[in-house]
PDB file of C-alpha atoms and ligand atoms in Angstrom:
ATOM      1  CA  UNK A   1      -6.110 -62.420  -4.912  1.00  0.00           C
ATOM      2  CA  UNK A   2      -9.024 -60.680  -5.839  1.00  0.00           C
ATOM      3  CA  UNK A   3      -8.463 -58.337  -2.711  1.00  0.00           C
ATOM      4  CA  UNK A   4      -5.475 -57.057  -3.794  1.00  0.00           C
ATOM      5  CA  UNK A   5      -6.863 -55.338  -7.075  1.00  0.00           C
ATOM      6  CA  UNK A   6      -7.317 -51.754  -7.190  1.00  0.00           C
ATOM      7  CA  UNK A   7      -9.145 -51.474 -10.617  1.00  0.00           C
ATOM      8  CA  UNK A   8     -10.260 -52.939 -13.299  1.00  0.00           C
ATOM      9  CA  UNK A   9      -8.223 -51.542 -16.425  1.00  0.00           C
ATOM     10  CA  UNK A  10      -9.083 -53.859 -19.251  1.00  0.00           C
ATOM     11  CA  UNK A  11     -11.847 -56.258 -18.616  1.00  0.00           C
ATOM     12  CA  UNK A  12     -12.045 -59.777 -19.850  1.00  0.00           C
ATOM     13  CA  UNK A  13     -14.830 -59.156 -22.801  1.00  0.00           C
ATOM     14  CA  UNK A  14     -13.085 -55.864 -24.014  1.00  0.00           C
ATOM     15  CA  UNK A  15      -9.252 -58.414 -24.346  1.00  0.00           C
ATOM     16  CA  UNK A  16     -12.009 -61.100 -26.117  1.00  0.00           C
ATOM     17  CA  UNK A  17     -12.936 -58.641 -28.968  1.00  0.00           C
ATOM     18  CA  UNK A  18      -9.506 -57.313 -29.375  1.00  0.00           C
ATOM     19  CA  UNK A  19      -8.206 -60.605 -30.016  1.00  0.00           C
ATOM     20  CA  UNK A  20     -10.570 -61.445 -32.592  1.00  0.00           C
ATOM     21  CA  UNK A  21     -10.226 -58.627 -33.967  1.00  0.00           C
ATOM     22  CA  UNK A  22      -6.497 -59.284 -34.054  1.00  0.00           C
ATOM     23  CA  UNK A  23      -6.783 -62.857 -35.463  1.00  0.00           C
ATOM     24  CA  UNK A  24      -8.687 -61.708 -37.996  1.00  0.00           C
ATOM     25  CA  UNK A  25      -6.407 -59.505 -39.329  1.00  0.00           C
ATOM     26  CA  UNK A  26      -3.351 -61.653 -38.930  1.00  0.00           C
ATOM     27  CA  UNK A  27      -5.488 -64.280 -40.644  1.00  0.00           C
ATOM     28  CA  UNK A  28      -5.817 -61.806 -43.910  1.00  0.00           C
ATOM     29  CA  UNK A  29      -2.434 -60.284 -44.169  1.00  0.00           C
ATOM     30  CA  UNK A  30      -0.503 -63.625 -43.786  1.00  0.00           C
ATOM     31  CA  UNK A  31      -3.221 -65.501 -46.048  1.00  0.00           C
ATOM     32  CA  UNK A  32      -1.027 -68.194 -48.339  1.00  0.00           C
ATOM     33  CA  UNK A  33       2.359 -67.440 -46.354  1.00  0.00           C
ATOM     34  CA  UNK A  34       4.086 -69.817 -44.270  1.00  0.00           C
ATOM     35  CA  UNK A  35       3.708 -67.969 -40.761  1.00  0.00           C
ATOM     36  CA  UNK A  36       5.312 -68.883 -37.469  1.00  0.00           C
ATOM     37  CA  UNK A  37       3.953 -67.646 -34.362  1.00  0.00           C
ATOM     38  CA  UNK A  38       6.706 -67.101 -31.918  1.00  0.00           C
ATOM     39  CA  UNK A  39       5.279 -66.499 -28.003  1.00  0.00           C
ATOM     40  CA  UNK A  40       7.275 -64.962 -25.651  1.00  0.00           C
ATOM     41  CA  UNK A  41       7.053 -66.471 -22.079  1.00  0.00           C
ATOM     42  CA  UNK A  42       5.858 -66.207 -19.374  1.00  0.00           C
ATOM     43  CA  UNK A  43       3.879 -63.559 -20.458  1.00  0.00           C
ATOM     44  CA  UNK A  44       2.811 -63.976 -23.990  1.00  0.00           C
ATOM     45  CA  UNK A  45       1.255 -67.758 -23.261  1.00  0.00           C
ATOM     46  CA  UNK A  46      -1.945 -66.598 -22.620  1.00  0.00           C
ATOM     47  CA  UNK A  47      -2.316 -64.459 -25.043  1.00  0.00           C
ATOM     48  CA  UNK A  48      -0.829 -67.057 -27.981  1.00  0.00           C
ATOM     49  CA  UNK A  49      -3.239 -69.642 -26.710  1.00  0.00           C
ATOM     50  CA  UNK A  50      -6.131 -67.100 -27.397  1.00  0.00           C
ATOM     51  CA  UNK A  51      -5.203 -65.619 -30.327  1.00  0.00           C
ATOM     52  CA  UNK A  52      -4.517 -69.030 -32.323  1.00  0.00           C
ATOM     53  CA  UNK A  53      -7.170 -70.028 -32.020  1.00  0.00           C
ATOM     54  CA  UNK A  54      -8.729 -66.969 -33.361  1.00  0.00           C
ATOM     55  CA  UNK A  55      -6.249 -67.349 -36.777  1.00  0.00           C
ATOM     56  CA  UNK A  56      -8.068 -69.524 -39.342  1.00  0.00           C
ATOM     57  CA  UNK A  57      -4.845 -70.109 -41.531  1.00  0.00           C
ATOM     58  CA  UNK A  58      -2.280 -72.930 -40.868  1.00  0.00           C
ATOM     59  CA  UNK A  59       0.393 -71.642 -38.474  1.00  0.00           C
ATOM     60  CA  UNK A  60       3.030 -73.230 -36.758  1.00  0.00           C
ATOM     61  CA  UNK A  61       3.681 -72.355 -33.394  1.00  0.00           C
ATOM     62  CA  UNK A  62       6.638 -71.774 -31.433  1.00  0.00           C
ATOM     63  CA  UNK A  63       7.678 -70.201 -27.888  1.00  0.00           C
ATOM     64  CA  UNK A  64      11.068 -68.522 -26.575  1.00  0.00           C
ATOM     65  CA  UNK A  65      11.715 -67.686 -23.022  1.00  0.00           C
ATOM     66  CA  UNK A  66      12.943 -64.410 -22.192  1.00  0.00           C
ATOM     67  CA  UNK A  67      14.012 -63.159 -18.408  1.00  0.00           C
ATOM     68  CA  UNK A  68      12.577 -59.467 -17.961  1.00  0.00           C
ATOM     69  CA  UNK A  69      11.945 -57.977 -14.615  1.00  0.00           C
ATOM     70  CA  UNK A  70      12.240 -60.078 -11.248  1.00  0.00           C
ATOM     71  CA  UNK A  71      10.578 -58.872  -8.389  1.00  0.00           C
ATOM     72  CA  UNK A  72      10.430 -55.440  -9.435  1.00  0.00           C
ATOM     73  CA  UNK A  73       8.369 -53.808 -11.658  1.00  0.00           C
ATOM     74  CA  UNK A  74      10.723 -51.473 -13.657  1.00  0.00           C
ATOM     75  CA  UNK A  75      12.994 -53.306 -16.650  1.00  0.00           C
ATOM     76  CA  UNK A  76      16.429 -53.902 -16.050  1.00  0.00           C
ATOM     77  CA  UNK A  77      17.173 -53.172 -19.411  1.00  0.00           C
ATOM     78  CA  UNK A  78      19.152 -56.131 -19.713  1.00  0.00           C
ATOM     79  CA  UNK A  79      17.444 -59.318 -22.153  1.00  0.00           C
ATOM     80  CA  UNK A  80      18.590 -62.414 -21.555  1.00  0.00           C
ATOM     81  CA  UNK A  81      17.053 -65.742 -23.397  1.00  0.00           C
ATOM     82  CA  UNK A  82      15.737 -68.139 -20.901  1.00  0.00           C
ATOM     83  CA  UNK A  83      14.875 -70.757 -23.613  1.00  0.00           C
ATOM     84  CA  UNK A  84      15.453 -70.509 -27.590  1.00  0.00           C
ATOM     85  CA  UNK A  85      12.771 -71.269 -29.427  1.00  0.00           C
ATOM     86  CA  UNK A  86      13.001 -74.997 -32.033  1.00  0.00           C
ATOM     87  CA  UNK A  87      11.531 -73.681 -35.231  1.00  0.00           C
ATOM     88  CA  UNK A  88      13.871 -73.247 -37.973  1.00  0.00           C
ATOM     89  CA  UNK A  89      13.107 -69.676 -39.439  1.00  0.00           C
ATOM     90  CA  UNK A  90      14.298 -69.366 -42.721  1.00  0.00           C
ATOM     91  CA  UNK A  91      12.247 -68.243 -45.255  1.00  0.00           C
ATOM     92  CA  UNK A  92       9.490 -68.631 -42.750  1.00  0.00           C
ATOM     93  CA  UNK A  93       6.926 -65.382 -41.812  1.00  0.00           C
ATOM     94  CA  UNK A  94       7.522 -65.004 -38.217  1.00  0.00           C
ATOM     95  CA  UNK A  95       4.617 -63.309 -36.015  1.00  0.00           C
ATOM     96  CA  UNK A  96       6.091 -62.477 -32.362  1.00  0.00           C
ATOM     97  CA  UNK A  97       3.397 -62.487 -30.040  1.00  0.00           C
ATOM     98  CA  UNK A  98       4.198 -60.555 -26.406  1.00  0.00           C
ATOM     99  CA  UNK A  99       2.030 -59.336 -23.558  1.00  0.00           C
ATOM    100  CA  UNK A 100       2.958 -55.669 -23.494  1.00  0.00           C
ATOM    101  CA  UNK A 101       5.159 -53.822 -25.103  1.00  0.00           C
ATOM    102  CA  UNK A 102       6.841 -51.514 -22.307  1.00  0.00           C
ATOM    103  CA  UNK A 103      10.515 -49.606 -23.345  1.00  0.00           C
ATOM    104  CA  UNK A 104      10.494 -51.792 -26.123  1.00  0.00           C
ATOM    105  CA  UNK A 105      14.025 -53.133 -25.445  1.00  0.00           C
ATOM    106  CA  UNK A 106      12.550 -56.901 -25.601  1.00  0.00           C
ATOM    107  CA  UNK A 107      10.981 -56.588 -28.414  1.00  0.00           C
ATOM    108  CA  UNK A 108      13.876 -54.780 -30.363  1.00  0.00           C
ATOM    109  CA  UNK A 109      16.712 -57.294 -28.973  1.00  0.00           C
ATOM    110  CA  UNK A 110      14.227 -60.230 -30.217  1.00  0.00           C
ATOM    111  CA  UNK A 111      13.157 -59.013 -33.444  1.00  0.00           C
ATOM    112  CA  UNK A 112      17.113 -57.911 -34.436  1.00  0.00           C
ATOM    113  CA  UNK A 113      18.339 -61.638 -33.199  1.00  0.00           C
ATOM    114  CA  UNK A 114      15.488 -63.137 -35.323  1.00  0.00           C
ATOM    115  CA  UNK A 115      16.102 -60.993 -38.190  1.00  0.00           C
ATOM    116  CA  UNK A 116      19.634 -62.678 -38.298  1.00  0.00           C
ATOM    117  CA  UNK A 117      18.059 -66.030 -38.655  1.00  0.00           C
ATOM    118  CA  UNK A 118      17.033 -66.127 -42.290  1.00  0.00           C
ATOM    119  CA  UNK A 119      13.319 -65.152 -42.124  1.00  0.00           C
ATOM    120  CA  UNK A 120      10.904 -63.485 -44.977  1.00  0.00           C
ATOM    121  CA  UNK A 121       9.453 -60.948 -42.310  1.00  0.00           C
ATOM    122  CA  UNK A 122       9.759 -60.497 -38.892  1.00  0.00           C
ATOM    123  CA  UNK A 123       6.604 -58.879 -37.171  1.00  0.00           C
ATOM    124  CA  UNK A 124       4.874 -57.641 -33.841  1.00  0.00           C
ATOM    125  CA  UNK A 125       1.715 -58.703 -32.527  1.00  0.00           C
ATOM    126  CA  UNK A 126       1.202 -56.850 -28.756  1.00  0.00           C
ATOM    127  CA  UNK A 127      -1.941 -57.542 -26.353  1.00  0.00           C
ATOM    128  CA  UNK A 128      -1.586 -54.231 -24.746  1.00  0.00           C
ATOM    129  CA  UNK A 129       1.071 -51.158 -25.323  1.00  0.00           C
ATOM    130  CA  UNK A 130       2.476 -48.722 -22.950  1.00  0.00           C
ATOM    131  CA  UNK A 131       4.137 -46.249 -25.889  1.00  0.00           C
ATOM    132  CA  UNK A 132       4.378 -43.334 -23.045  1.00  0.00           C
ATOM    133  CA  UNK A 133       7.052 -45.636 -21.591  1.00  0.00           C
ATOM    134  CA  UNK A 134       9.179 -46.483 -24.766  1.00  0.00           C
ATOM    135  CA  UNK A 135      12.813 -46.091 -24.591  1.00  0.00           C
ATOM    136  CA  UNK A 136      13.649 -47.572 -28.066  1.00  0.00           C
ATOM    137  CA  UNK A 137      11.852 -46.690 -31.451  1.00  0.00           C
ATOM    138  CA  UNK A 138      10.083 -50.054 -31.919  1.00  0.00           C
ATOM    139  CA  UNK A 139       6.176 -50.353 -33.397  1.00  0.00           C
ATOM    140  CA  UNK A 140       4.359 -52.995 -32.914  1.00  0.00           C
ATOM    141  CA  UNK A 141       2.353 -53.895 -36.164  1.00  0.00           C
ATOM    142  CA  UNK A 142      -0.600 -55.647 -34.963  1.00  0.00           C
ATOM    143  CA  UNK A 143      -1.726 -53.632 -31.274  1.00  0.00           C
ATOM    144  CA  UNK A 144      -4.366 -54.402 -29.081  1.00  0.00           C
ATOM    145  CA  UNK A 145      -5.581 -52.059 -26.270  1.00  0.00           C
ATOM    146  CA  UNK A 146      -3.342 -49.288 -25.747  1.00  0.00           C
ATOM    147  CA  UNK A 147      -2.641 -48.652 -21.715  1.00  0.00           C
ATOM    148  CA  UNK A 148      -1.547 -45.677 -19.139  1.00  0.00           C
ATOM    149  CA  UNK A 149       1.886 -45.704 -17.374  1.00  0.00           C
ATOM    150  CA  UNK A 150       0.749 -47.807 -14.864  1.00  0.00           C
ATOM    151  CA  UNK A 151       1.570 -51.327 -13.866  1.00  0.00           C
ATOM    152  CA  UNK A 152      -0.753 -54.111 -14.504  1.00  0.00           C
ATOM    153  CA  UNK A 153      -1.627 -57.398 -13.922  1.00  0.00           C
ATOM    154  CA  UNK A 154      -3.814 -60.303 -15.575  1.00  0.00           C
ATOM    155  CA  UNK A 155      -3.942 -61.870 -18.901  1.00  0.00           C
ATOM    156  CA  UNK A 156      -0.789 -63.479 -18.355  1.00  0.00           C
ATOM    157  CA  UNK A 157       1.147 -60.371 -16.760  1.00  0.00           C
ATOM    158  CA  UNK A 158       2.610 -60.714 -13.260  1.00  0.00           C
ATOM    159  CA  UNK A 159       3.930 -58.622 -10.370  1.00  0.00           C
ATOM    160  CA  UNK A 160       6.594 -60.786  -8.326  1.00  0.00           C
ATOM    161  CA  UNK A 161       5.055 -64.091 -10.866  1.00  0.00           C
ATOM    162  CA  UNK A 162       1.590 -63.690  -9.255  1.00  0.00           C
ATOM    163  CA  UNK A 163      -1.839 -62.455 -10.836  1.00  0.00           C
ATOM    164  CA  UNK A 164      -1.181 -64.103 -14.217  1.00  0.00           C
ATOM    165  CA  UNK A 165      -4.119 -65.891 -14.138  1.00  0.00           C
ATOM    166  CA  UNK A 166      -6.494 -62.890 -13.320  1.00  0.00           C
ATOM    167  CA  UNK A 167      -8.497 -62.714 -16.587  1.00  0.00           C
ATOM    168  CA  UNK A 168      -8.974 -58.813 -16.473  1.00  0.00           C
ATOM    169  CA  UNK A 169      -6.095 -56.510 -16.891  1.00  0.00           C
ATOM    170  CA  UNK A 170      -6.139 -54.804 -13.079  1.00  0.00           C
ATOM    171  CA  UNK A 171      -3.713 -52.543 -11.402  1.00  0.00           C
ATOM    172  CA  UNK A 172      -3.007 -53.415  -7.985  1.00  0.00           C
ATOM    173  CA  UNK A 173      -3.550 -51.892  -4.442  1.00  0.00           C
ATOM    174  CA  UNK A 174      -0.178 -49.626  -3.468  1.00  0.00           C
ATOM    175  CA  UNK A 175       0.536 -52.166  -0.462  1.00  0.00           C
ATOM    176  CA  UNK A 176       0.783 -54.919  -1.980  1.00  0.00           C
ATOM    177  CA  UNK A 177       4.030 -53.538  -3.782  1.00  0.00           C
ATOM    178  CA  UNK A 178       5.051 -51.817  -0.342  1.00  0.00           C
ATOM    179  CA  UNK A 179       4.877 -54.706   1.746  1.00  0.00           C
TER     180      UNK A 179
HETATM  181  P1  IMP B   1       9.929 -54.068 -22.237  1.00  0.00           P
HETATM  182  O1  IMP B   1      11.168 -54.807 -22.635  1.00  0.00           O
HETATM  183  O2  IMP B   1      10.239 -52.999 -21.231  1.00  0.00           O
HETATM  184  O3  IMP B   1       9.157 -53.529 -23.411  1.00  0.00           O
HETATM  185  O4  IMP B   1       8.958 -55.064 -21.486  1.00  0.00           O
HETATM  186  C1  IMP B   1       9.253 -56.374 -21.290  1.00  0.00           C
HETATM  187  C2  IMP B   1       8.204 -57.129 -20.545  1.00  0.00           C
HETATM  188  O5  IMP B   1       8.105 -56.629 -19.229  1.00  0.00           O
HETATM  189  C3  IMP B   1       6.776 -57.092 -21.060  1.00  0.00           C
HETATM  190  O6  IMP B   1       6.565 -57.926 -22.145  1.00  0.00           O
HETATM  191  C4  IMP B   1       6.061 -57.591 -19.832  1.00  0.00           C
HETATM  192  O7  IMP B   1       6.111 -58.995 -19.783  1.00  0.00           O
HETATM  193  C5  IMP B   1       6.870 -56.965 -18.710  1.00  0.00           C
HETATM  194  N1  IMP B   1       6.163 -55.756 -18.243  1.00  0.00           N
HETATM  195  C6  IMP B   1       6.334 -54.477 -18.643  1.00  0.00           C
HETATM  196  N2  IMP B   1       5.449 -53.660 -18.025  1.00  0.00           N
HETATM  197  C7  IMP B   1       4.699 -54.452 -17.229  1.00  0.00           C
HETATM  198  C8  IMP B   1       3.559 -54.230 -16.364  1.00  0.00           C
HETATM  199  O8  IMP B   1       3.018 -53.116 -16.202  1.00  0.00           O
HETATM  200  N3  IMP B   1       3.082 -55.334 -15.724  1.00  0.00           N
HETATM  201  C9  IMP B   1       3.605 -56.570 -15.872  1.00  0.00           C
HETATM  202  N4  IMP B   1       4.628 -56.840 -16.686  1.00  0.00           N
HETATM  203  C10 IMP B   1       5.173 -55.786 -17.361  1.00  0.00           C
HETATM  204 MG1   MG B   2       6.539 -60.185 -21.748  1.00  0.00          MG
END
């Protein structure tokens, strides 16, 4: 696996800080508030299982499965729910935790179908963000490490559903999309 990395984008110890300095943040602004963390699979597991445990308020936890790109590595555009989540929303503070924020179109289709189930708030919190590659207006309010217009791997995101469990953020060698 290793073999097949070109570089080294965002290494392990830089994605530790950012996601205590994250949880920290999330663990101020939502202090007193009934907050559900919402993950968004595959991607976003890694990430949630970090980052909770970097929150030092009570939070429920829940996880909804979205389909995004296949074997390819440019969105279809099209979002379709895998897996709904079980949490009832309303009234609740919901926190949805993703991988990377890419056109945005996930993010904007979950937040709007969330937003229609009774909630206080509806927020973003983003491991890494790709804004040069936005095709919807949609801000994540709690960003990690913003990245290039390049693909990448690790820390939960895949090429083809390999490399998730690299624990850098890599970009990989041209062949092994080619071949
Ligand atoms: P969006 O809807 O285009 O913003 O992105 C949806 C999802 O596609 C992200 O949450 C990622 O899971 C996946 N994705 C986008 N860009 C990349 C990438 O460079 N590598 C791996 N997965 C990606
Ligand atoms: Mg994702």
């Amino acid at each position: 696996m290793r073999a097949d990395i070109e570089k080294i984008l965002v290494s392990q110890k830089e994605i530790g800080e950012m996601v205590k300095q994250l949880g920290k943040r999330i663990s101020e602004d939502y202090q007193g508030q009934d907050l559900i963390l919402v993950g968004v699979l595959k991607g976003g597991f890694v990430f949630m299982a970090d980052l909770m445990r970097e929150i030092t308020i009570p939070v429920d936890i829940d996880m909804i499965a979205v389909s995004s790109y296949g074997a390819s590595t440019r969105s279809s555009g099209v979002v379709r729910i895998i897996k709904d989540m079980d949490l009832d929303l309303t009234d609740k503070h919901v926190l949805i935790v993703e991988d990377l924020v890419d056109t945005g179109l996930t993010l904007k289709h979950l937040k709007e179908l969330f937003n229609t189930r009774g909630p206080k708030s509806v927020k973003i919190c983003t491991a890494f963000d790709k804004p040069s590659r936005r095709k919807v207006s949609i801000e994540a309010e709690y960003k990690g490490i913003e990245v290039p217009d390049e693909f990448i791997v690790g820390y939960g995101l895949d090429f083809a559903g390999k490399y998730r469990n690299l624990p850098d953020v890599c970009t990989l060698k041209k062949e092994v999309y080619t071949k």
